[in-house]
Short mmCIF file of C-alpha atoms in Angstrom, two decimals:
data_model
loop_
_atom_site.label_atom_id
_atom_site.label_comp_id
_atom_site.label_asym_id
_atom_site.label_seq_id
_atom_site.Cartn_x
_atom_site.Cartn_y
_atom_site.Cartn_z
CA ASN A 357 -26.06 -29.13 -13.51
CA SER A 358 -24.01 -31.62 -11.54
CA LYS A 359 -25.79 -34.10 -9.31
CA VAL A 360 -22.66 -35.32 -7.57
CA ILE A 361 -23.25 -35.06 -3.83
CA GLN A 362 -20.43 -34.71 -1.36
CA THR A 363 -20.66 -34.78 2.41
CA PRO A 364 -19.80 -33.24 4.74
CA ARG A 365 -19.33 -29.77 3.34
CA TYR A 366 -16.84 -28.91 6.06
CA LEU A 367 -14.69 -31.18 8.22
CA VAL A 368 -12.40 -30.17 11.06
CA LYS A 369 -9.98 -32.67 12.57
CA GLY A 370 -6.97 -32.70 14.84
CA GLN A 371 -3.64 -34.04 13.71
CA GLY A 372 -3.54 -37.80 13.87
CA GLN A 373 -7.31 -38.17 13.65
CA LYS A 374 -9.13 -39.99 10.87
CA ALA A 375 -11.00 -37.85 8.37
CA LYS A 376 -13.69 -39.43 6.23
CA MET A 377 -15.61 -37.87 3.39
CA ARG A 378 -18.24 -39.30 1.08
CA CYS A 379 -19.39 -38.89 -2.48
CA ILE A 380 -22.49 -40.05 -4.31
CA PRO A 381 -21.74 -39.95 -8.04
CA GLU A 382 -24.34 -39.10 -10.66
CA LYS A 383 -26.70 -41.97 -11.24
CA GLY A 384 -25.36 -44.28 -13.89
CA HIS A 385 -21.81 -42.94 -13.78
CA PRO A 386 -19.39 -45.80 -13.15
CA VAL A 387 -16.21 -43.68 -13.11
CA VAL A 388 -15.35 -41.66 -10.01
CA PHE A 389 -12.37 -39.37 -9.39
CA TRP A 390 -11.05 -37.75 -6.23
CA TYR A 391 -8.94 -34.59 -6.42
CA GLN A 392 -7.33 -32.47 -3.75
CA GLN A 393 -7.23 -28.69 -4.29
CA ASN A 394 -4.87 -26.80 -2.00
CA LYS A 395 -5.00 -23.16 -0.94
CA ASN A 396 -2.89 -22.21 -3.99
CA ASN A 397 -5.61 -23.60 -6.26
CA GLU A 398 -3.39 -26.49 -7.30
CA PHE A 399 -5.15 -29.73 -8.09
CA LYS A 400 -3.72 -33.09 -7.20
CA PHE A 401 -5.23 -36.27 -8.58
CA LEU A 402 -5.69 -38.80 -5.77
CA ILE A 403 -7.51 -41.83 -7.09
CA ASN A 404 -10.08 -42.99 -9.58
CA PHE A 405 -12.46 -45.92 -9.75
CA GLN A 406 -14.44 -47.71 -12.39
CA ASN A 407 -17.36 -49.32 -10.61
CA GLN A 408 -15.75 -50.80 -7.51
CA GLU A 409 -12.26 -51.20 -8.94
CA VAL A 410 -9.37 -48.79 -8.44
CA LEU A 411 -8.00 -47.66 -11.81
CA GLN A 412 -5.16 -45.39 -10.68
CA GLN A 413 -3.92 -43.85 -7.46
CA ILE A 414 -0.90 -41.89 -6.36
CA ASP A 415 1.57 -43.12 -3.76
CA MET A 416 0.24 -40.80 -1.06
CA THR A 417 -3.25 -42.20 -1.47
CA GLU A 418 -2.06 -45.75 -1.33
CA LYS A 419 -0.03 -45.18 1.82
CA ARG A 420 -2.20 -42.83 3.85
CA PHE A 421 -5.73 -42.96 2.50
CA SER A 422 -8.42 -45.57 2.47
CA ALA A 423 -10.83 -45.26 -0.44
CA GLU A 424 -13.64 -47.34 -1.82
CA CYS A 425 -16.65 -47.19 -4.10
CA PRO A 426 -18.94 -50.06 -3.02
CA SER A 427 -21.96 -50.89 -5.11
CA ASN A 428 -25.19 -49.29 -3.85
CA SER A 429 -23.33 -47.17 -1.28
CA PRO A 430 -21.56 -43.82 -1.39
CA CYS A 431 -17.91 -43.73 -2.38
CA SER A 432 -15.63 -42.71 0.48
CA LEU A 433 -12.18 -41.29 0.99
CA GLU A 434 -10.63 -41.50 4.44
CA ILE A 435 -7.34 -40.13 5.66
CA GLN A 436 -6.06 -42.57 8.25
CA SER A 437 -3.99 -40.09 10.24
CA SER A 438 -4.57 -36.44 9.34
CA GLU A 439 -1.66 -34.05 8.94
CA ALA A 440 -1.69 -30.26 8.71
CA GLY A 441 -0.72 -30.49 5.05
CA ASP A 442 -3.92 -32.40 4.32
CA SER A 443 -5.98 -29.25 4.84
CA ALA A 444 -7.56 -28.68 1.43
CA LEU A 445 -10.74 -28.93 -0.61
CA TYR A 446 -11.43 -32.53 -1.62
CA LEU A 447 -13.42 -32.78 -4.84
CA CYS A 448 -15.21 -35.81 -6.19
CA ALA A 449 -16.17 -36.10 -9.85
CA SER A 450 -17.98 -38.70 -11.89
CA SER A 451 -18.44 -39.49 -15.54
CA LEU A 452 -19.74 -42.15 -17.89
CA TRP A 453 -16.50 -42.86 -19.69
CA GLY A 454 -13.73 -41.30 -17.66
CA VAL A 455 -11.84 -38.19 -18.78
CA ALA A 456 -12.69 -38.70 -22.45
CA GLU A 457 -15.86 -36.80 -21.75
CA THR A 458 -17.21 -34.22 -19.34
CA LEU A 459 -16.54 -34.73 -15.66
CA TYR A 460 -19.19 -33.60 -13.22
CA PHE A 461 -17.88 -32.36 -9.89
CA GLY A 462 -19.46 -32.16 -6.47
CA SER A 463 -19.22 -29.12 -4.22
CA GLY A 464 -16.33 -30.60 -2.29
CA THR A 465 -15.44 -31.26 1.32
CA ARG A 466 -13.24 -28.60 2.88
CA LEU A 467 -10.97 -30.27 5.40
CA THR A 468 -9.16 -28.30 8.05
CA VAL A 469 -6.57 -30.11 10.14
CA LEU A 470 -5.72 -28.17 13.28
CA GLY B 726 7.78 -27.79 -15.77
CA GLN B 727 4.07 -27.19 -15.63
CA GLN B 728 2.13 -29.05 -18.25
CA VAL B 729 -0.79 -26.63 -18.27
CA GLN B 730 -0.39 -22.90 -17.91
CA GLN B 731 -3.20 -20.40 -17.75
CA SER B 732 -3.10 -16.68 -18.31
CA PRO B 733 -3.78 -14.20 -17.01
CA ALA B 734 -3.66 -15.35 -13.41
CA SER B 735 -6.22 -12.71 -12.51
CA LEU B 736 -8.41 -10.30 -14.42
CA VAL B 737 -10.68 -7.44 -13.41
CA LEU B 738 -13.39 -6.24 -15.78
CA GLN B 739 -16.18 -3.75 -15.78
CA GLU B 740 -19.55 -5.29 -16.42
CA GLY B 741 -20.18 -5.52 -20.15
CA GLU B 742 -16.54 -5.94 -21.15
CA ASN B 743 -15.27 -9.03 -22.91
CA ALA B 744 -12.58 -11.40 -21.63
CA GLU B 745 -10.18 -13.79 -23.32
CA LEU B 746 -8.65 -16.47 -21.12
CA GLN B 747 -5.77 -18.57 -22.35
CA CYS B 748 -4.63 -22.10 -21.65
CA ASN B 749 -1.32 -23.38 -23.03
CA PHE B 750 -0.14 -26.93 -22.67
CA SER B 751 3.21 -28.58 -23.19
CA THR B 752 2.14 -32.17 -23.79
CA SER B 753 0.13 -33.90 -26.47
CA LEU B 754 -3.58 -33.51 -26.04
CA ASN B 755 -6.29 -36.10 -25.80
CA SER B 756 -9.03 -33.93 -24.40
CA MET B 757 -9.48 -30.44 -23.01
CA GLN B 758 -12.10 -29.26 -20.55
CA TRP B 759 -12.96 -25.86 -19.17
CA PHE B 760 -14.48 -25.45 -15.72
CA TYR B 761 -15.85 -22.59 -13.69
CA GLN B 762 -15.28 -22.71 -9.96
CA ARG B 763 -17.60 -20.67 -7.81
CA PRO B 764 -16.27 -18.89 -4.77
CA GLY B 765 -16.75 -21.59 -2.17
CA GLY B 766 -15.63 -24.49 -4.24
CA SER B 767 -18.01 -26.26 -6.60
CA LEU B 768 -16.76 -26.84 -10.14
CA VAL B 769 -19.09 -26.45 -13.08
CA SER B 770 -18.21 -27.95 -16.43
CA LEU B 771 -18.29 -25.33 -19.19
CA PHE B 772 -16.88 -27.14 -22.21
CA TYR B 773 -15.48 -30.43 -23.23
CA ASN B 774 -13.52 -29.30 -26.25
CA PRO B 775 -10.62 -31.39 -27.56
CA SER B 776 -10.46 -29.39 -30.79
CA GLY B 777 -12.20 -26.66 -32.73
CA THR B 778 -14.67 -24.06 -31.52
CA LYS B 779 -17.72 -24.48 -29.33
CA HIS B 780 -20.28 -21.96 -28.21
CA SER B 781 -22.53 -21.82 -25.18
CA GLY B 782 -24.44 -18.60 -24.63
CA ARG B 783 -21.91 -15.84 -24.01
CA LEU B 784 -19.03 -18.31 -23.83
CA THR B 785 -16.87 -19.56 -26.68
CA SER B 786 -14.08 -22.12 -26.40
CA THR B 787 -11.47 -22.63 -29.11
CA THR B 788 -8.84 -25.34 -28.99
CA VAL B 789 -5.99 -25.42 -31.54
CA ILE B 790 -4.17 -28.67 -31.04
CA LYS B 791 -1.13 -28.01 -33.24
CA GLU B 792 -0.50 -24.73 -31.39
CA ARG B 793 -1.09 -26.42 -28.03
CA ARG B 794 -3.51 -23.84 -26.78
CA SER B 795 -7.13 -23.39 -25.85
CA SER B 796 -8.99 -20.18 -25.13
CA LEU B 797 -12.20 -19.21 -23.41
CA HIS B 798 -13.93 -16.06 -24.55
CA ILE B 799 -16.54 -14.42 -22.34
CA SER B 800 -18.60 -11.74 -24.04
CA SER B 801 -20.60 -9.02 -22.30
CA SER B 802 -19.37 -10.03 -18.86
CA GLN B 803 -21.72 -9.94 -15.87
CA THR B 804 -20.96 -9.70 -12.16
CA THR B 805 -22.16 -13.29 -11.77
CA ASP B 806 -19.29 -14.41 -14.03
CA SER B 807 -16.87 -13.67 -11.20
CA GLY B 808 -14.98 -16.71 -10.04
CA THR B 809 -12.11 -18.91 -11.14
CA TYR B 810 -11.88 -20.42 -14.60
CA LEU B 811 -9.87 -23.60 -14.95
CA CYS B 812 -8.72 -25.54 -17.95
CA ALA B 813 -7.78 -29.18 -17.63
CA LEU B 814 -6.31 -31.57 -20.13
CA VAL B 815 -5.81 -35.24 -20.57
CA ASN B 816 -2.79 -36.26 -22.56
CA ASN B 817 -2.31 -39.50 -24.37
CA ALA B 818 -0.23 -40.94 -21.53
CA GLY B 819 -2.82 -40.85 -18.83
CA ALA B 820 -6.43 -41.12 -17.86
CA LYS B 821 -6.65 -38.24 -15.41
CA LEU B 822 -7.12 -34.51 -15.75
CA THR B 823 -4.20 -32.14 -15.27
CA PHE B 824 -5.43 -28.72 -14.22
CA GLY B 825 -3.98 -25.32 -14.94
CA GLY B 826 -3.53 -22.77 -12.18
CA GLY B 827 -6.74 -20.97 -13.06
CA THR B 828 -7.72 -17.42 -13.94
CA ARG B 829 -9.46 -15.52 -11.17
CA LEU B 830 -12.01 -13.22 -12.79
CA THR B 831 -13.65 -10.30 -11.03
CA VAL B 832 -16.42 -8.42 -12.82
CA ARG B 833 -17.29 -5.09 -11.23
CA PRO B 834 -20.75 -3.53 -11.58
#
């Protein structure tokens, strides 16, 4: 069973507001992924980290999101200025070696932007 | 086009029936994973299966690389199996998972 913890479970924001969500990866897992799942069940990769370093991110993340994985603190993903199209389930996953082995997902943060 | 396609998109079973879910991919494969997503969101890893056949209880995953497909077989389905089943692959070009569209399974009592 996954021990990836995501908070908050639900988040409601107005357009233009910041939206911040957090993820505690499984203990000992240095690799962390963030995915966005929209209402059509489509997954979009956002960013991944190894320890505190960003490995990959998409343009949208680089331009509109702030993300970090500090040592000894939860990882975080923050939308700087929420848009209606950001409403989605944000899933965090961790693993020991990246995607070459099983990823363990948290329960997600469901963001609604009004 | 889509790199990962799942079929069927939805499936309704009576409890006790078996199910075969398919995942076809158009790119070269580095790894394949199957997940179960509960209603409400959380994803549970079922199999990490880049090739061959793996078993876990009533579940069996078979990946045939040269045919670019992977399947998930559920035997003797139960109502608690209801949810969405997702396959995800990593190809040799990247280090992130690409998900299929999922199969939404409903098992009726």
